[in-house]
Amino acid sequence: MMSKNLIAAALAAAFLAVPLPALAGEPELLQRIEKMAAELEQLKSELKASVKKTDIVEQRQQALTAQVAAAPAPQAAAPVVSAAGPATVFTGYGEINYNRPSKDASAAQSDVRRAVIGIQHRFDEKTKVVAEFEWEHAVVSADDKGESEVEQLYVEREFGNGLRGKAGLFLMPVGLLNTNHEPTAYYGVERNFVETAIIPSTWREVGLGLSGEFANGLSWDAGVTTGFDLSKWQSGADGEGRESPLGSIHQEGQLAKSRDLSMHGALNWRGVPGLLLGGSVFTGKAGHKTEGFAANDARITLFDLHGRYTPGHWDLSALYARGQISHTDAINETNVGAPNPLPSVFAGWYLQAAYQLLKAGDYTLSPFLRYEQYNTAKSYAAVPQGLGIAAGADEKVTTIGANLKLGEGVVLKADYQKFREDNTRDRLNLGVGFSY
C-alpha cells in the first residue's frame, strides 16, 4: 500500500508542474487537479505518519536488540554429576563354579559361589562410605549352607598428602588376594590355598586404620582392630580348624569380643613399573579374659611377604605366609585325644606364572601355572610325656589352566588341580565370573 501512495503523489506533482495559463481554458481539468492536490496533501500526511510509525518500530527493534545483546547468555542446567564423578556408585562381583573330582565323578557339583553388591557414597571430595554385602552358595536359610554377610562397612576420610583414615569394618591389607579378590583379578577358578587356608579370605576386622603414599612408590597401612577369638576353636572332628586355623576363629564383626585388640601394619613398594614388593604383619591376643578359658594370654601373629612382576605379557607372582599361636599347649592338654588339636604354627607359599598368549579385540587368553605348598598344622607345642601330637604333612598342589577375559568385566576360567598328598582331591574346575 505504501508504494501505491508514492506513485500517486508523483503523478500529482507532474500535473502541478504544468503552467497554469495553459490550463485556463480547461475548467474541468483544473477541478481534477485541485482534487488531486487535496489528495496529495492527504497522502503527505499519511506518508509522514507512516514514516513516524516506521521510525518508532525501528527504534523499538533496536532497543530490543540491545537488550538481547546485553542479556547474559543462558547457562546450561547444573550437571547432576560433578567433575569428580557421581556421589553414589554401585559395584559388584560374582562367580559360579563347577568342580568335578577325578576319582569320584558322583561328587561333581555346581555352586553359585558368591554374589556381592557394593555401594560407595561420597559425601564430599574427601569423605566417603564404603559398603559390600555378600551372599554365598545361592540360598540362605536355617536349613541351607548359604551365608549372608556384610563384607565391608566403613567411612574413609582423606587428609591430604596421600594420608587417609578409616573407621568401621574393613579388609586387612594382607597378601595379594585379600583386598583384591574379585574373580577377574586372580587366575584359576578357585582362590589359591595359601591365601584361603593360611590367610583367611576375605578377612576383615572392626577398627581404625591409617594409610598413606609417598612419591617414591612406597605405600603403608597401619591400624588397631578387633582380632580372633580363640575360645571358638573346635577340637572335634567336625571343626573347621583343619581346613583353615584362622578361618575357624575369626569374628567378622559379629558381636566380636574386643577385650583384646590387635594391631596390623603393611608396606608395599611400586617404585619400578610393573613391580610390586611388600609384606604385612598382624598380631594380638585372642583370649579376651574369657571365663574358664585355659589360654587367655594366647597371642596370634601372622605375617606375609609377597611380590608381583608384570613385564610385557608375563604376570609373575610369589607369596609366603606364616602364622603362629602361643599357649596352645594349655588348650590341647584340656582336650587330650581330640581329633583336631590346636596347631602352634601353620604356613605356606606359592609361585605362579601367567602369560597373555592371545589378545583379539576384547578377548584376552592367559594360560597360567601355579605351584603351592601349605600346611595348616605344621607343628604343635610340646605337651606332657606320651601325649605328643604329630605334625601334619605339607600339601603340594599344582594348578594349570587359563583365564579368558571378555572385555574387562567378565572372565571364563578352566583349570585342573593335582594334589600330592591327598590325590582324592584331584579335580577339574570350570567357572564364570564378573566384576563391575
CSV table of C-alpha atoms in Angstrom, one decimal:
chain,number,residue,atom,x,y,z
A,1,MET,CA,0.0,0.0,0.0
A,2,MET,CA,2.9,2.3,0.7
A,3,SER,CA,4.3,2.0,-2.9
A,4,LYS,CA,0.9,2.9,-4.5
A,5,ASN,CA,0.6,6.1,-2.4
A,6,LEU,CA,4.1,7.2,-3.5
A,7,ILE,CA,3.2,6.6,-7.2
A,8,ALA,CA,0.0,8.7,-6.9
A,9,ALA,CA,2.0,11.5,-5.3
A,10,ALA,CA,4.5,11.5,-8.1
A,11,LEU,CA,1.8,11.8,-10.8
A,12,ALA,CA,0.1,14.7,-8.9
A,13,ALA,CA,3.4,16.6,-8.8
A,14,ALA,CA,3.8,16.1,-12.5
A,15,PHE,CA,0.5,17.7,-13.2
A,16,LEU,CA,1.2,20.6,-10.9
A,17,ALA,CA,4.4,21.3,-12.8
A,18,VAL,CA,2.3,22.3,-15.9
A,19,PRO,CA,1.9,26.1,-16.3
A,20,LEU,CA,-1.5,27.4,-15.1
A,21,PRO,CA,-2.2,29.7,-18.1
A,22,ALA,CA,-2.1,26.7,-20.3
A,23,LEU,CA,-4.9,25.2,-18.3
A,24,ALA,CA,-7.2,28.3,-18.1
A,25,GLY,CA,-9.4,27.0,-20.9
A,26,GLU,CA,-9.9,23.7,-19.3
A,27,PRO,CA,-12.1,24.2,-16.1
A,28,GLU,CA,-12.9,20.5,-15.8
A,29,LEU,CA,-9.2,19.6,-15.8
A,30,LEU,CA,-8.5,22.3,-13.3
A,31,GLN,CA,-11.0,20.9,-10.9
A,32,ARG,CA,-9.4,17.5,-11.2
A,33,ILE,CA,-6.0,19.0,-10.5
A,34,GLU,CA,-7.3,20.7,-7.4
A,35,LYS,CA,-8.9,17.5,-6.2
A,36,MET,CA,-5.6,15.7,-6.8
A,37,ALA,CA,-3.8,18.4,-4.9
A,38,ALA,CA,-6.1,17.8,-1.9
A,39,GLU,CA,-5.4,14.1,-2.2
A,40,LEU,CA,-1.7,14.8,-2.3
A,41,GLU,CA,-1.9,16.7,0.9
A,42,GLN,CA,-3.7,13.8,2.5
A,43,LEU,CA,-1.0,11.4,1.1
A,44,LYS,CA,1.7,13.6,2.6
A,45,SER,CA,0.0,13.4,6.0
A,46,GLU,CA,-0.3,9.7,5.7
A,47,LEU,CA,3.2,9.3,4.5
A,48,LYS,CA,4.5,11.4,7.4
A,49,ALA,CA,2.6,9.3,9.8
A,50,SER,CA,3.8,6.1,8.2
A,51,VAL,CA,7.4,7.3,8.4
A,52,LYS,CA,7.0,8.2,12.0
A,53,LYS,CA,5.5,4.8,12.7
A,54,THR,CA,8.3,3.1,10.9
A,55,ASP,CA,10.9,5.0,12.9
A,56,ILE,CA,9.1,4.0,16.2
A,57,VAL,CA,9.2,0.4,15.1
A,58,GLU,CA,12.8,0.5,14.2
A,59,GLN,CA,13.6,2.3,17.4
A,60,ARG,CA,11.8,-0.5,19.4
A,61,GLN,CA,13.6,-3.1,17.4
A,62,GLN,CA,17.0,-1.5,18.1
A,63,ALA,CA,16.1,-1.3,21.8
A,64,LEU,CA,15.1,-4.9,21.9
A,65,THR,CA,18.3,-6.0,20.1
A,66,ALA,CA,20.3,-4.0,22.6
A,67,GLN,CA,18.5,-5.7,25.4
A,68,VAL,CA,19.1,-9.2,24.0
A,69,ALA,CA,22.8,-8.4,23.4
A,70,ALA,CA,23.2,-7.1,26.9
A,71,ALA,CA,21.4,-10.1,28.5
A,72,PRO,CA,23.7,-12.8,29.8
A,73,ALA,CA,23.9,-16.0,27.7
A,74,PRO,CA,21.6,-18.7,29.0
A,75,GLN,CA,23.7,-21.2,31.1
A,76,ALA,CA,23.2,-25.0,30.9
A,77,ALA,CA,21.5,-26.6,33.8
A,78,ALA,CA,23.8,-27.6,36.6
A,79,PRO,CA,25.1,-31.1,35.8
A,80,VAL,CA,23.9,-33.9,38.1
A,81,VAL,CA,27.4,-35.5,38.0
A,82,SER,CA,30.3,-33.4,39.3
A,83,ALA,CA,33.8,-33.4,37.8
A,84,ALA,CA,34.8,-35.9,40.5
A,85,GLY,CA,32.1,-38.4,39.4
A,86,PRO,CA,28.7,-39.3,40.8
A,87,ALA,CA,28.1,-39.1,44.5
A,88,THR,CA,26.8,-42.7,44.8
A,89,VAL,CA,28.3,-45.6,42.8
A,90,PHE,CA,27.1,-49.2,42.7
A,91,THR,CA,29.7,-52.0,42.2
A,92,GLY,CA,29.5,-55.8,42.4
A,93,TYR,CA,31.1,-59.1,41.5
A,94,GLY,CA,30.1,-62.7,41.5
A,95,GLU,CA,31.2,-66.2,40.4
A,96,ILE,CA,29.6,-69.5,39.5
A,97,ASN,CA,31.8,-72.6,39.7
A,98,TYR,CA,31.8,-76.2,38.6
A,99,ASN,CA,34.0,-78.8,40.3
A,100,ARG,CA,34.4,-82.4,39.2
A,101,PRO,CA,36.7,-84.7,41.3
A,102,SER,CA,38.7,-87.1,39.1
A,103,LYS,CA,38.4,-90.0,41.5
A,104,ASP,CA,34.7,-89.6,42.2
A,105,ALA,CA,32.6,-88.2,39.4
A,106,SER,CA,29.4,-88.6,41.5
A,107,ALA,CA,30.7,-85.8,43.7
A,108,ALA,CA,30.7,-83.2,40.9
A,109,GLN,CA,28.8,-80.1,41.8
A,110,SER,CA,27.9,-76.6,40.6
A,111,ASP,CA,27.7,-73.7,43.0
A,112,VAL,CA,26.8,-70.0,42.9
A,113,ARG,CA,29.9,-69.4,45.0
A,114,ARG,CA,29.2,-65.8,45.8
A,115,ALA,CA,27.3,-62.7,44.7
A,116,VAL,CA,28.4,-59.3,46.1
A,117,ILE,CA,26.8,-55.9,45.8
A,118,GLY,CA,28.9,-52.8,46.7
A,119,ILE,CA,27.8,-49.2,47.4
A,120,GLN,CA,30.1,-46.3,47.7
A,121,HIS,CA,28.7,-42.9,48.6
A,122,ARG,CA,30.9,-39.7,48.5
A,123,PHE,CA,29.7,-37.0,50.9
A,124,ASP,CA,32.3,-34.6,49.5
A,125,GLU,CA,35.7,-34.8,47.7
A,126,LYS,CA,37.4,-36.0,51.0
A,127,THR,CA,34.8,-38.2,52.7
A,128,LYS,CA,33.1,-41.4,51.6
A,129,VAL,CA,31.4,-44.5,53.0
A,130,VAL,CA,32.1,-48.0,51.5
A,131,ALA,CA,29.7,-51.0,51.9
A,132,GLU,CA,29.7,-54.5,50.5
A,133,PHE,CA,27.1,-57.2,51.0
A,134,GLU,CA,27.8,-60.8,50.1
A,135,TRP,CA,25.7,-63.9,49.6
A,136,GLU,CA,27.4,-67.3,49.3
A,137,HIS,CA,26.0,-70.6,47.9
A,138,ALA,CA,22.8,-69.2,46.5
A,139,VAL,CA,20.3,-69.9,49.2
A,140,VAL,CA,20.4,-68.6,52.8
A,141,SER,CA,18.2,-70.2,55.4
A,142,ALA,CA,18.4,-72.2,58.6
A,143,ASP,CA,18.5,-75.5,56.6
A,144,ASP,CA,20.9,-74.4,53.9
A,145,LYS,CA,24.7,-73.9,53.7
A,146,GLY,CA,24.4,-70.4,52.3
A,147,GLU,CA,25.6,-67.3,54.1
A,148,SER,CA,24.7,-63.7,54.1
A,149,GLU,CA,27.2,-61.2,55.4
A,150,VAL,CA,28.5,-57.7,55.5
A,151,GLU,CA,31.9,-57.9,53.9
A,152,GLN,CA,32.8,-54.2,54.4
A,153,LEU,CA,31.3,-51.2,56.0
A,154,TYR,CA,33.5,-48.2,56.8
A,155,VAL,CA,33.9,-44.5,56.5
A,156,GLU,CA,37.1,-43.1,54.9
A,157,ARG,CA,38.5,-39.6,55.1
A,158,GLU,CA,41.3,-38.1,53.0
A,159,PHE,CA,43.6,-35.7,54.9
A,160,GLY,CA,45.9,-34.7,52.0
A,161,ASN,CA,49.5,-35.5,51.1
A,162,GLY,CA,48.4,-39.1,50.5
A,163,LEU,CA,47.2,-39.7,54.1
A,164,ARG,CA,43.8,-41.4,54.6
A,165,GLY,CA,41.9,-42.7,57.6
A,166,LYS,CA,39.0,-45.1,58.0
A,167,ALA,CA,36.8,-46.5,60.7
A,168,GLY,CA,34.4,-49.4,60.6
A,169,LEU,CA,34.6,-53.0,59.2
A,170,PHE,CA,37.3,-53.2,56.5
A,171,LEU,CA,39.6,-55.8,54.9
A,172,MET,CA,43.0,-56.5,56.3
A,173,PRO,CA,45.9,-55.4,53.9
A,174,VAL,CA,47.5,-58.8,54.0
A,175,GLY,CA,48.9,-60.7,51.0
A,176,LEU,CA,47.9,-60.2,47.3
A,177,LEU,CA,44.4,-61.5,47.3
A,178,ASN,CA,42.6,-60.3,50.4
A,179,THR,CA,42.0,-56.7,49.3
A,180,ASN,CA,41.8,-57.6,45.6
A,181,HIS,CA,39.7,-60.7,45.5
A,182,GLU,CA,37.2,-60.2,42.6
A,183,PRO,CA,37.2,-63.2,40.2
A,184,THR,CA,38.6,-61.0,37.4
A,185,ALA,CA,41.6,-60.2,39.5
A,186,TYR,CA,43.1,-63.7,40.0
A,187,TYR,CA,44.0,-66.8,38.0
A,188,GLY,CA,42.1,-70.0,38.5
A,189,VAL,CA,38.6,-70.9,39.2
A,190,GLU,CA,39.1,-71.2,43.0
A,191,ARG,CA,41.2,-68.8,45.1
A,192,ASN,CA,44.6,-70.2,45.9
A,193,PHE,CA,45.0,-72.3,49.1
A,194,VAL,CA,47.7,-70.3,50.8
A,195,GLU,CA,45.5,-67.2,50.7
A,196,THR,CA,42.5,-69.1,52.0
A,197,ALA,CA,43.8,-71.7,54.4
A,198,ILE,CA,46.8,-69.8,55.9
A,199,ILE,CA,45.5,-66.2,55.3
A,200,PRO,CA,41.7,-66.4,55.6
A,201,SER,CA,39.8,-64.9,52.7
A,202,THR,CA,38.1,-62.5,52.9
A,203,TRP,CA,39.5,-61.4,56.2
A,204,ARG,CA,38.1,-58.2,57.8
A,205,GLU,CA,38.1,-56.6,61.2
A,206,VAL,CA,36.4,-53.7,63.0
A,207,GLY,CA,38.6,-50.8,64.0
A,208,LEU,CA,40.6,-47.8,62.9
A,209,GLY,CA,43.1,-47.7,60.1
A,210,LEU,CA,45.5,-45.2,58.5
A,211,SER,CA,47.2,-45.4,55.1
A,212,GLY,CA,49.5,-43.2,53.1
A,213,GLU,CA,51.6,-43.0,50.0
A,214,PHE,CA,54.9,-41.5,49.1
A,215,ALA,CA,56.2,-40.1,45.8
A,216,ASN,CA,58.9,-42.9,45.6
A,217,GLY,CA,56.2,-45.6,45.2
A,218,LEU,CA,56.1,-46.7,48.8
A,219,SER,CA,52.7,-47.1,50.5
A,220,TRP,CA,51.8,-48.1,54.0
A,221,ASP,CA,48.9,-49.3,56.1
A,222,ALA,CA,48.5,-49.4,59.9
A,223,GLY,CA,45.7,-49.8,62.4
A,224,VAL,CA,44.1,-51.1,65.6
A,225,THR,CA,41.2,-53.5,65.2
A,226,THR,CA,39.4,-56.5,66.7
A,227,GLY,CA,41.2,-59.8,66.4
A,228,PHE,CA,40.5,-63.5,66.7
A,229,ASP,CA,38.5,-65.4,69.4
A,230,LEU,CA,40.5,-68.5,70.3
A,231,SER,CA,37.7,-69.8,72.5
A,232,LYS,CA,35.8,-70.6,69.3
A,233,TRP,CA,38.3,-73.4,68.4
A,234,GLN,CA,36.6,-76.7,68.0
A,235,SER,CA,38.8,-79.8,68.7
A,236,GLY,CA,36.1,-82.2,67.4
A,237,ALA,CA,36.3,-84.0,64.1
A,238,ASP,CA,33.8,-81.5,62.6
A,239,GLY,CA,35.9,-78.5,63.4
A,240,GLU,CA,36.9,-76.1,60.6
A,241,GLY,CA,40.4,-75.7,62.1
A,242,ARG,CA,42.0,-78.4,59.9
A,243,GLU,CA,40.9,-76.5,56.8
A,244,SER,CA,41.9,-73.0,58.0
A,245,PRO,CA,43.0,-72.4,61.6
A,246,LEU,CA,42.3,-68.6,61.5
A,247,GLY,CA,39.3,-69.0,59.3
A,248,SER,CA,37.6,-71.0,62.1
A,249,ILE,CA,38.2,-68.4,64.8
A,250,HIS,CA,37.7,-65.1,63.0
A,251,GLN,CA,34.9,-62.9,64.2
A,252,GLU,CA,33.8,-60.9,61.1
A,253,GLY,CA,32.4,-58.1,63.1
A,254,GLN,CA,29.6,-60.3,64.5
A,255,LEU,CA,29.3,-59.4,68.2
A,256,ALA,CA,33.1,-59.5,68.2
A,257,LYS,CA,34.9,-59.9,71.5
A,258,SER,CA,37.0,-56.8,71.9
A,259,ARG,CA,38.7,-57.1,75.3
A,260,ASP,CA,42.0,-57.8,73.5
A,261,LEU,CA,42.7,-55.6,70.4
A,262,SER,CA,45.1,-56.3,67.6
A,263,MET,CA,47.5,-54.3,65.5
A,264,HIS,CA,48.5,-54.6,61.9
A,265,GLY,CA,50.9,-53.0,59.5
A,266,ALA,CA,51.8,-53.3,55.8
A,267,LEU,CA,54.3,-51.9,53.4
A,268,ASN,CA,54.2,-52.1,49.6
A,269,TRP,CA,56.6,-50.7,47.1
A,270,ARG,CA,55.8,-49.9,43.4
A,271,GLY,CA,58.9,-47.8,42.5
A,272,VAL,CA,59.5,-49.8,39.3
A,273,PRO,CA,56.8,-50.0,36.6
A,274,GLY,CA,55.1,-53.4,36.8
A,275,LEU,CA,56.8,-54.4,40.0
A,276,LEU,CA,55.2,-54.8,43.5
A,277,LEU,CA,57.1,-55.9,46.6
A,278,GLY,CA,55.5,-55.9,50.0
A,279,GLY,CA,54.8,-57.5,53.3
A,280,SER,CA,52.5,-57.3,56.3
A,281,VAL,CA,52.1,-58.4,59.9
A,282,PHE,CA,49.1,-58.8,62.2
A,283,THR,CA,49.3,-59.6,65.9
A,284,GLY,CA,47.1,-59.6,69.0
A,285,LYS,CA,45.9,-61.6,72.0
A,286,ALA,CA,42.9,-63.8,71.4
A,287,GLY,CA,41.7,-64.9,74.9
A,288,HIS,CA,39.7,-61.8,75.8
A,289,LYS,CA,39.8,-62.9,79.5
A,290,THR,CA,37.1,-65.4,78.8
A,291,GLU,CA,35.9,-67.1,82.0
A,292,GLY,CA,37.1,-70.7,82.3
A,293,PHE,CA,39.3,-70.5,79.1
A,294,ALA,CA,42.7,-72.1,79.5
A,295,ALA,CA,44.7,-69.7,77.3
A,296,ASN,CA,43.6,-66.2,77.9
A,297,ASP,CA,47.2,-64.9,77.3
A,298,ALA,CA,47.5,-66.7,73.9
A,299,ARG,CA,48.7,-64.4,71.1
A,300,ILE,CA,48.2,-64.9,67.4
A,301,THR,CA,50.7,-63.5,64.9
A,302,LEU,CA,50.6,-63.7,61.1
A,303,PHE,CA,52.9,-62.3,58.6
A,304,ASP,CA,53.4,-62.5,54.8
A,305,LEU,CA,55.9,-61.5,52.2
A,306,HIS,CA,54.8,-61.1,48.6
A,307,GLY,CA,55.8,-59.9,45.2
A,308,ARG,CA,54.4,-59.5,41.7
A,309,TYR,CA,56.0,-58.6,38.4
A,310,THR,CA,54.3,-57.9,35.1
A,311,PRO,CA,56.9,-57.4,32.3
A,312,GLY,CA,55.3,-57.4,28.9
A,313,HIS,CA,52.8,-60.2,28.5
A,314,TRP,CA,54.1,-62.0,31.7
A,315,ASP,CA,52.4,-62.0,35.1
A,316,LEU,CA,54.7,-63.5,37.8
A,317,SER,CA,53.8,-63.6,41.5
A,318,ALA,CA,55.0,-65.3,44.7
A,319,LEU,CA,53.9,-65.2,48.3
A,320,TYR,CA,54.9,-66.7,51.7
A,321,ALA,CA,52.7,-66.6,54.8
A,322,ARG,CA,53.3,-67.9,58.3
A,323,GLY,CA,51.0,-67.9,61.4
A,324,GLN,CA,51.8,-68.7,65.0
A,325,ILE,CA,49.6,-69.2,68.1
A,326,SER,CA,51.2,-69.2,71.6
A,327,HIS,CA,50.0,-71.1,74.7
A,328,THR,CA,48.4,-73.8,72.5
A,329,ASP,CA,49.6,-76.5,74.9
A,330,ALA,CA,47.2,-75.3,77.6
A,331,ILE,CA,44.3,-75.8,75.3
A,332,ASN,CA,45.4,-79.1,73.9
A,333,GLU,CA,46.0,-80.5,77.4
A,334,THR,CA,42.4,-80.0,78.2
A,335,ASN,CA,41.4,-81.8,75.0
A,336,VAL,CA,43.7,-84.8,75.1
A,337,GLY,CA,42.9,-87.3,72.4
A,338,ALA,CA,40.7,-84.8,70.4
A,339,PRO,CA,40.9,-85.4,66.6
A,340,ASN,CA,41.5,-81.7,65.9
A,341,PRO,CA,44.2,-80.3,68.3
A,342,LEU,CA,45.2,-76.6,68.0
A,343,PRO,CA,48.4,-76.1,66.0
A,344,SER,CA,51.1,-73.7,67.1
A,345,VAL,CA,52.4,-73.0,63.5
A,346,PHE,CA,50.8,-73.0,60.1
A,347,ALA,CA,52.4,-71.8,56.9
A,348,GLY,CA,52.5,-71.9,53.1
A,349,TRP,CA,53.9,-70.4,49.9
A,350,TYR,CA,53.2,-70.4,46.2
A,351,LEU,CA,54.8,-69.5,42.9
A,352,GLN,CA,52.6,-68.5,39.9
A,353,ALA,CA,53.3,-67.6,36.2
A,354,ALA,CA,50.8,-66.4,33.6
A,355,TYR,CA,51.3,-65.4,30.1
A,356,GLN,CA,49.0,-63.3,27.8
A,357,LEU,CA,49.0,-65.7,24.9
A,358,LEU,CA,46.3,-64.1,22.7
A,359,LYS,CA,44.6,-60.7,22.5
A,360,ALA,CA,42.0,-60.3,19.7
A,361,GLY,CA,39.5,-57.5,20.0
A,362,ASP,CA,38.2,-57.6,23.5
A,363,TYR,CA,39.2,-61.2,24.1
A,364,THR,CA,42.3,-62.0,26.2
A,365,LEU,CA,43.5,-65.5,26.7
A,366,SER,CA,46.1,-66.1,29.5
A,367,PRO,CA,47.3,-69.6,30.4
A,368,PHE,CA,48.8,-70.0,33.9
A,369,LEU,CA,50.7,-72.4,36.1
A,370,ARG,CA,50.7,-72.3,39.9
A,371,TYR,CA,52.6,-74.4,42.4
A,372,GLU,CA,51.7,-74.1,46.1
A,373,GLN,CA,52.7,-75.8,49.3
A,374,TYR,CA,50.9,-75.3,52.6
A,375,ASN,CA,50.3,-76.9,56.0
A,376,THR,CA,47.6,-75.9,58.4
A,377,ALA,CA,49.2,-78.0,61.1
A,378,LYS,CA,52.9,-77.5,60.6
A,379,SER,CA,53.8,-78.0,64.2
A,380,TYR,CA,52.3,-78.4,67.7
A,381,ALA,CA,53.6,-77.1,71.0
A,382,ALA,CA,55.1,-79.7,73.4
A,383,VAL,CA,52.7,-81.5,75.7
A,384,PRO,CA,53.3,-83.8,78.7
A,385,GLN,CA,55.2,-87.0,78.1
A,386,GLY,CA,53.4,-89.6,76.0
A,387,LEU,CA,50.9,-87.1,74.6
A,388,GLY,CA,52.9,-85.8,71.7
A,389,ILE,CA,51.0,-84.8,68.6
A,390,ALA,CA,52.4,-85.5,65.1
A,391,ALA,CA,52.6,-82.5,62.7
A,392,GLY,CA,50.6,-82.6,59.5
A,393,ALA,CA,52.2,-83.2,56.1
A,394,ASP,CA,52.7,-80.4,53.7
A,395,GLU,CA,50.1,-80.5,50.9
A,396,LYS,CA,51.5,-79.7,47.5
A,397,VAL,CA,49.1,-78.6,44.8
A,398,THR,CA,49.8,-77.9,41.1
A,399,THR,CA,47.2,-76.0,39.2
A,400,ILE,CA,47.3,-75.5,35.4
A,401,GLY,CA,44.6,-73.7,33.5
A,402,ALA,CA,43.6,-70.5,31.6
A,403,ASN,CA,41.6,-67.3,32.0
A,404,LEU,CA,39.6,-65.9,29.0
A,405,LYS,CA,38.6,-62.3,29.6
A,406,LEU,CA,35.7,-60.9,27.7
A,407,GLY,CA,36.5,-57.2,27.9
A,408,GLU,CA,37.4,-56.0,31.4
A,409,GLY,CA,34.4,-57.2,33.3
A,410,VAL,CA,33.8,-60.9,32.5
A,411,VAL,CA,36.1,-63.9,32.7
A,412,LEU,CA,35.7,-67.6,31.8
A,413,LYS,CA,38.0,-69.9,33.7
A,414,ALA,CA,39.2,-73.6,33.4
A,415,ASP,CA,41.9,-75.4,35.3
A,416,TYR,CA,43.0,-78.8,36.6
A,417,GLN,CA,44.4,-79.3,40.1
A,418,LYS,CA,46.7,-82.1,41.2
A,419,PHE,CA,47.2,-82.8,44.9
A,420,ARG,CA,50.4,-84.6,46.0
A,421,GLU,CA,49.3,-85.9,49.5
A,422,ASP,CA,45.6,-86.5,49.0
A,423,ASN,CA,45.0,-87.3,45.4
A,424,THR,CA,41.3,-88.0,46.0
A,425,ARG,CA,41.0,-84.2,45.8
A,426,ASP,CA,42.3,-84.0,42.2
A,427,ARG,CA,39.7,-82.1,40.2
A,428,LEU,CA,38.6,-80.3,37.1
A,429,ASN,CA,37.3,-76.8,37.7
A,430,LEU,CA,35.2,-74.5,35.4
A,431,GLY,CA,33.9,-71.1,36.3
A,432,VAL,CA,32.5,-67.8,35.1
A,433,GLY,CA,33.0,-64.6,37.0
A,434,PHE,CA,32.3,-60.9,36.6
A,435,SER,CA,33.0,-57.6,38.4
A,436,TYR,CA,31.9,-54.0,37.7
